[in-house]
């Protein structure tokens, strides 16, 4: 099972000592964050900005869907975005556990989707538990929520 499958399955992950996390998951975080940086510093609504969105989602972002910069997504590899999705500016996606945004979903400005939770029971902030989230078809999320 890959590190991404383990994270989606809700396995506790030790961020410092898990070899797959420190290599594969960390590299995906760097790739996603650097691509978001490029998107956030590119003229919006241009062929170049759309190409960078396609790069971020590795060709999986439907042509009918759009994310408005600026944005910050830590692991786009484990995000799925359906058809006709609109995500407004200021989006934060801490998507380690996996995020599915189904067809027709609209997300307002400054929304944040967070899938990680640290182990506060044992006071071990280096371990975290992930949960996958799924936002159903045609859902409307208003301005500024933390989900």
PDB file of C-alpha atoms in Angstrom:
ATOM      1  CA  UNK A   1       0.000   0.000   0.000  1.00  0.00           C
ATOM      2  CA  UNK A   2       1.453   3.397  -0.994  1.00  0.00           C
ATOM      3  CA  UNK A   3       1.885   6.256   1.476  1.00  0.00           C
ATOM      4  CA  UNK A   4      -1.018   8.044  -0.247  1.00  0.00           C
ATOM      5  CA  UNK A   5      -3.272   4.983   0.183  1.00  0.00           C
ATOM      6  CA  UNK A   6      -2.222   4.730   3.837  1.00  0.00           C
ATOM      7  CA  UNK A   7      -3.007   8.406   4.408  1.00  0.00           C
ATOM      8  CA  UNK A   8      -6.436   8.062   2.733  1.00  0.00           C
ATOM      9  CA  UNK A   9      -7.150   4.998   4.880  1.00  0.00           C
ATOM     10  CA  UNK A  10      -6.691   7.018   8.080  1.00  0.00           C
ATOM     11  CA  UNK A  11      -3.470   5.383   9.262  1.00  0.00           C
ATOM     12  CA  UNK A  12      -1.405   7.241  11.859  1.00  0.00           C
ATOM     13  CA  UNK A  13       1.627   8.678  10.084  1.00  0.00           C
ATOM     14  CA  UNK A  14       4.909   9.577  11.782  1.00  0.00           C
ATOM     15  CA  UNK A  15       6.130  12.560   9.771  1.00  0.00           C
ATOM     16  CA  UNK A  16       9.779  12.168  10.793  1.00  0.00           C
ATOM     17  CA  UNK A  17      10.321   8.403  10.800  1.00  0.00           C
ATOM     18  CA  UNK A  18       8.064   7.029   8.065  1.00  0.00           C
ATOM     19  CA  UNK A  19      10.375   6.504   5.089  1.00  0.00           C
ATOM     20  CA  UNK A  20       7.602   6.781   2.490  1.00  0.00           C
ATOM     21  CA  UNK A  21       6.291   9.962   4.072  1.00  0.00           C
ATOM     22  CA  UNK A  22       9.700  11.631   4.208  1.00  0.00           C
ATOM     23  CA  UNK A  23      10.310  10.829   0.533  1.00  0.00           C
ATOM     24  CA  UNK A  24       7.162  10.437  -1.596  1.00  0.00           C
ATOM     25  CA  UNK A  25       4.669  12.477   0.427  1.00  0.00           C
ATOM     26  CA  UNK A  26       7.187  15.228   1.111  1.00  0.00           C
ATOM     27  CA  UNK A  27       8.133  15.430  -2.583  1.00  0.00           C
ATOM     28  CA  UNK A  28       4.447  15.740  -3.516  1.00  0.00           C
ATOM     29  CA  UNK A  29       4.022  18.520  -0.961  1.00  0.00           C
ATOM     30  CA  UNK A  30       7.002  20.399  -2.428  1.00  0.00           C
ATOM     31  CA  UNK A  31       5.738  19.878  -6.009  1.00  0.00           C
ATOM     32  CA  UNK A  32       2.228  21.080  -5.137  1.00  0.00           C
ATOM     33  CA  UNK A  33       3.367  24.100  -3.143  1.00  0.00           C
ATOM     34  CA  UNK A  34       5.876  25.208  -5.789  1.00  0.00           C
ATOM     35  CA  UNK A  35       3.245  24.859  -8.519  1.00  0.00           C
ATOM     36  CA  UNK A  36       0.765  26.877  -6.418  1.00  0.00           C
ATOM     37  CA  UNK A  37       3.435  29.571  -6.053  1.00  0.00           C
ATOM     38  CA  UNK A  38       3.761  29.732  -9.850  1.00  0.00           C
ATOM     39  CA  UNK A  39      -0.037  29.887 -10.274  1.00  0.00           C
ATOM     40  CA  UNK A  40      -0.315  32.645  -7.680  1.00  0.00           C
ATOM     41  CA  UNK A  41       2.281  34.727  -9.553  1.00  0.00           C
ATOM     42  CA  UNK A  42       0.856  34.257 -13.049  1.00  0.00           C
ATOM     43  CA  UNK A  43      -1.653  36.509 -14.804  1.00  0.00           C
ATOM     44  CA  UNK A  44      -5.087  34.941 -14.157  1.00  0.00           C
ATOM     45  CA  UNK A  45      -7.364  33.768 -16.973  1.00  0.00           C
ATOM     46  CA  UNK A  46      -4.481  33.086 -19.352  1.00  0.00           C
ATOM     47  CA  UNK A  47      -3.402  29.939 -21.159  1.00  0.00           C
ATOM     48  CA  UNK A  48      -0.319  29.913 -18.915  1.00  0.00           C
ATOM     49  CA  UNK A  49      -2.368  29.949 -15.695  1.00  0.00           C
ATOM     50  CA  UNK A  50      -4.625  27.152 -16.988  1.00  0.00           C
ATOM     51  CA  UNK A  51      -1.581  25.075 -17.974  1.00  0.00           C
ATOM     52  CA  UNK A  52      -0.233  25.466 -14.438  1.00  0.00           C
ATOM     53  CA  UNK A  53      -3.565  24.296 -12.950  1.00  0.00           C
ATOM     54  CA  UNK A  54      -3.367  21.257 -15.223  1.00  0.00           C
ATOM     55  CA  UNK A  55       0.215  20.680 -14.040  1.00  0.00           C
ATOM     56  CA  UNK A  56      -0.871  20.963 -10.400  1.00  0.00           C
ATOM     57  CA  UNK A  57      -3.577  18.317 -10.852  1.00  0.00           C
ATOM     58  CA  UNK A  58      -1.462  16.230 -13.240  1.00  0.00           C
ATOM     59  CA  UNK A  59      -4.005  16.536 -16.056  1.00  0.00           C
ATOM     60  CA  UNK A  60      -6.990  15.445 -13.920  1.00  0.00           C
ATOM     61  CA  UNK A  61      -8.723  18.861 -13.630  1.00  0.00           C
ATOM     62  CA  UNK A  62     -11.747  18.964 -15.946  1.00  0.00           C
ATOM     63  CA  UNK A  63     -11.776  21.842 -18.458  1.00  0.00           C
ATOM     64  CA  UNK A  64     -15.133  22.955 -16.985  1.00  0.00           C
ATOM     65  CA  UNK A  65     -13.646  23.434 -13.484  1.00  0.00           C
ATOM     66  CA  UNK A  66     -11.653  26.389 -12.184  1.00  0.00           C
ATOM     67  CA  UNK A  67      -9.705  27.418  -9.087  1.00  0.00           C
ATOM     68  CA  UNK A  68      -9.155  31.153  -8.734  1.00  0.00           C
ATOM     69  CA  UNK A  69      -5.769  32.217  -7.407  1.00  0.00           C
ATOM     70  CA  UNK A  70      -4.346  32.774  -4.947  1.00  0.00           C
ATOM     71  CA  UNK A  71      -4.506  29.268  -3.500  1.00  0.00           C
ATOM     72  CA  UNK A  72      -2.411  26.910  -1.408  1.00  0.00           C
ATOM     73  CA  UNK A  73      -2.747  23.140  -1.813  1.00  0.00           C
ATOM     74  CA  UNK A  74      -0.266  20.855  -0.094  1.00  0.00           C
ATOM     75  CA  UNK A  75      -0.897  17.591  -1.966  1.00  0.00           C
ATOM     76  CA  UNK A  76      -2.897  17.971  -5.181  1.00  0.00           C
ATOM     77  CA  UNK A  77      -2.139  14.326  -6.066  1.00  0.00           C
ATOM     78  CA  UNK A  78      -4.819  13.198  -3.578  1.00  0.00           C
ATOM     79  CA  UNK A  79      -7.463  15.768  -4.595  1.00  0.00           C
ATOM     80  CA  UNK A  80     -10.187  14.911  -7.073  1.00  0.00           C
ATOM     81  CA  UNK A  81     -12.203  17.718  -8.639  1.00  0.00           C
ATOM     82  CA  UNK A  82     -15.372  16.996 -10.618  1.00  0.00           C
ATOM     83  CA  UNK A  83     -16.954  18.772 -13.575  1.00  0.00           C
ATOM     84  CA  UNK A  84     -18.233  22.358 -13.304  1.00  0.00           C
ATOM     85  CA  UNK A  85     -16.520  23.034  -9.966  1.00  0.00           C
ATOM     86  CA  UNK A  86     -15.655  26.616  -8.998  1.00  0.00           C
ATOM     87  CA  UNK A  87     -13.293  27.354  -6.108  1.00  0.00           C
ATOM     88  CA  UNK A  88     -12.901  31.042  -5.330  1.00  0.00           C
ATOM     89  CA  UNK A  89      -9.727  32.871  -4.297  1.00  0.00           C
ATOM     90  CA  UNK A  90      -7.925  32.269  -1.015  1.00  0.00           C
ATOM     91  CA  UNK A  91      -8.525  28.495  -0.978  1.00  0.00           C
ATOM     92  CA  UNK A  92      -6.358  26.407   1.359  1.00  0.00           C
ATOM     93  CA  UNK A  93      -6.346  22.663   0.819  1.00  0.00           C
ATOM     94  CA  UNK A  94      -4.423  20.566   3.328  1.00  0.00           C
ATOM     95  CA  UNK A  95      -5.411  17.484   1.409  1.00  0.00           C
ATOM     96  CA  UNK A  96      -3.118  14.753   2.774  1.00  0.00           C
ATOM     97  CA  UNK A  97      -6.024  12.479   3.672  1.00  0.00           C
ATOM     98  CA  UNK A  98      -7.668  12.904   0.286  1.00  0.00           C
ATOM     99  CA  UNK A  99     -10.334  15.348  -0.864  1.00  0.00           C
ATOM    100  CA  UNK A 100     -13.089  14.604  -3.361  1.00  0.00           C
ATOM    101  CA  UNK A 101     -15.045  17.573  -4.693  1.00  0.00           C
ATOM    102  CA  UNK A 102     -17.881  16.272  -6.832  1.00  0.00           C
ATOM    103  CA  UNK A 103     -19.556  17.828  -9.882  1.00  0.00           C
ATOM    104  CA  UNK A 104     -21.115  21.271  -9.553  1.00  0.00           C
ATOM    105  CA  UNK A 105     -19.621  22.200  -6.170  1.00  0.00           C
ATOM    106  CA  UNK A 106     -19.005  25.912  -5.584  1.00  0.00           C
ATOM    107  CA  UNK A 107     -16.641  27.038  -2.819  1.00  0.00           C
ATOM    108  CA  UNK A 108     -16.554  30.668  -1.685  1.00  0.00           C
ATOM    109  CA  UNK A 109     -13.546  32.864  -0.930  1.00  0.00           C
ATOM    110  CA  UNK A 110     -11.083  32.078   1.871  1.00  0.00           C
ATOM    111  CA  UNK A 111     -12.323  28.507   2.425  1.00  0.00           C
ATOM    112  CA  UNK A 112     -10.044  25.893   3.983  1.00  0.00           C
ATOM    113  CA  UNK A 113     -10.316  22.104   3.817  1.00  0.00           C
ATOM    114  CA  UNK A 114      -8.058  20.407   6.364  1.00  0.00           C
ATOM    115  CA  UNK A 115      -7.771  16.602   6.472  1.00  0.00           C
ATOM    116  CA  UNK A 116      -4.984  16.177   9.062  1.00  0.00           C
ATOM    117  CA  UNK A 117      -5.336  15.946  12.838  1.00  0.00           C
ATOM    118  CA  UNK A 118      -2.339  15.713  15.189  1.00  0.00           C
ATOM    119  CA  UNK A 119      -2.106  13.189  18.042  1.00  0.00           C
ATOM    120  CA  UNK A 120      -2.909  15.463  20.985  1.00  0.00           C
ATOM    121  CA  UNK A 121      -3.999  12.516  23.149  1.00  0.00           C
ATOM    122  CA  UNK A 122      -0.394  11.357  23.430  1.00  0.00           C
ATOM    123  CA  UNK A 123       0.977  14.886  22.945  1.00  0.00           C
ATOM    124  CA  UNK A 124       2.850  13.699  19.872  1.00  0.00           C
ATOM    125  CA  UNK A 125       2.528  16.471  17.295  1.00  0.00           C
ATOM    126  CA  UNK A 126       4.836  14.637  14.880  1.00  0.00           C
ATOM    127  CA  UNK A 127       2.187  11.943  14.319  1.00  0.00           C
ATOM    128  CA  UNK A 128      -1.005  12.758  12.563  1.00  0.00           C
ATOM    129  CA  UNK A 129      -4.216  11.001  11.635  1.00  0.00           C
ATOM    130  CA  UNK A 130      -5.810  11.748   8.307  1.00  0.00           C
ATOM    131  CA  UNK A 131      -9.382  11.532   7.169  1.00  0.00           C
ATOM    132  CA  UNK A 132     -10.686  11.654   3.628  1.00  0.00           C
ATOM    133  CA  UNK A 133     -13.471  14.115   2.863  1.00  0.00           C
ATOM    134  CA  UNK A 134     -16.050  14.066   0.087  1.00  0.00           C
ATOM    135  CA  UNK A 135     -18.100  17.127  -0.894  1.00  0.00           C
ATOM    136  CA  UNK A 136     -21.284  16.007  -2.661  1.00  0.00           C
ATOM    137  CA  UNK A 137     -22.632  17.171  -5.977  1.00  0.00           C
ATOM    138  CA  UNK A 138     -23.869  20.757  -6.269  1.00  0.00           C
ATOM    139  CA  UNK A 139     -22.893  21.635  -2.710  1.00  0.00           C
ATOM    140  CA  UNK A 140     -22.439  25.362  -1.984  1.00  0.00           C
ATOM    141  CA  UNK A 141     -19.822  26.361   0.589  1.00  0.00           C
ATOM    142  CA  UNK A 142     -19.961  29.997   1.585  1.00  0.00           C
ATOM    143  CA  UNK A 143     -17.189  32.467   2.318  1.00  0.00           C
ATOM    144  CA  UNK A 144     -14.538  31.725   4.921  1.00  0.00           C
ATOM    145  CA  UNK A 145     -15.372  28.269   6.335  1.00  0.00           C
ATOM    146  CA  UNK A 146     -12.842  25.918   7.902  1.00  0.00           C
ATOM    147  CA  UNK A 147     -13.860  22.366   7.002  1.00  0.00           C
TER     148      UNK A 147
END
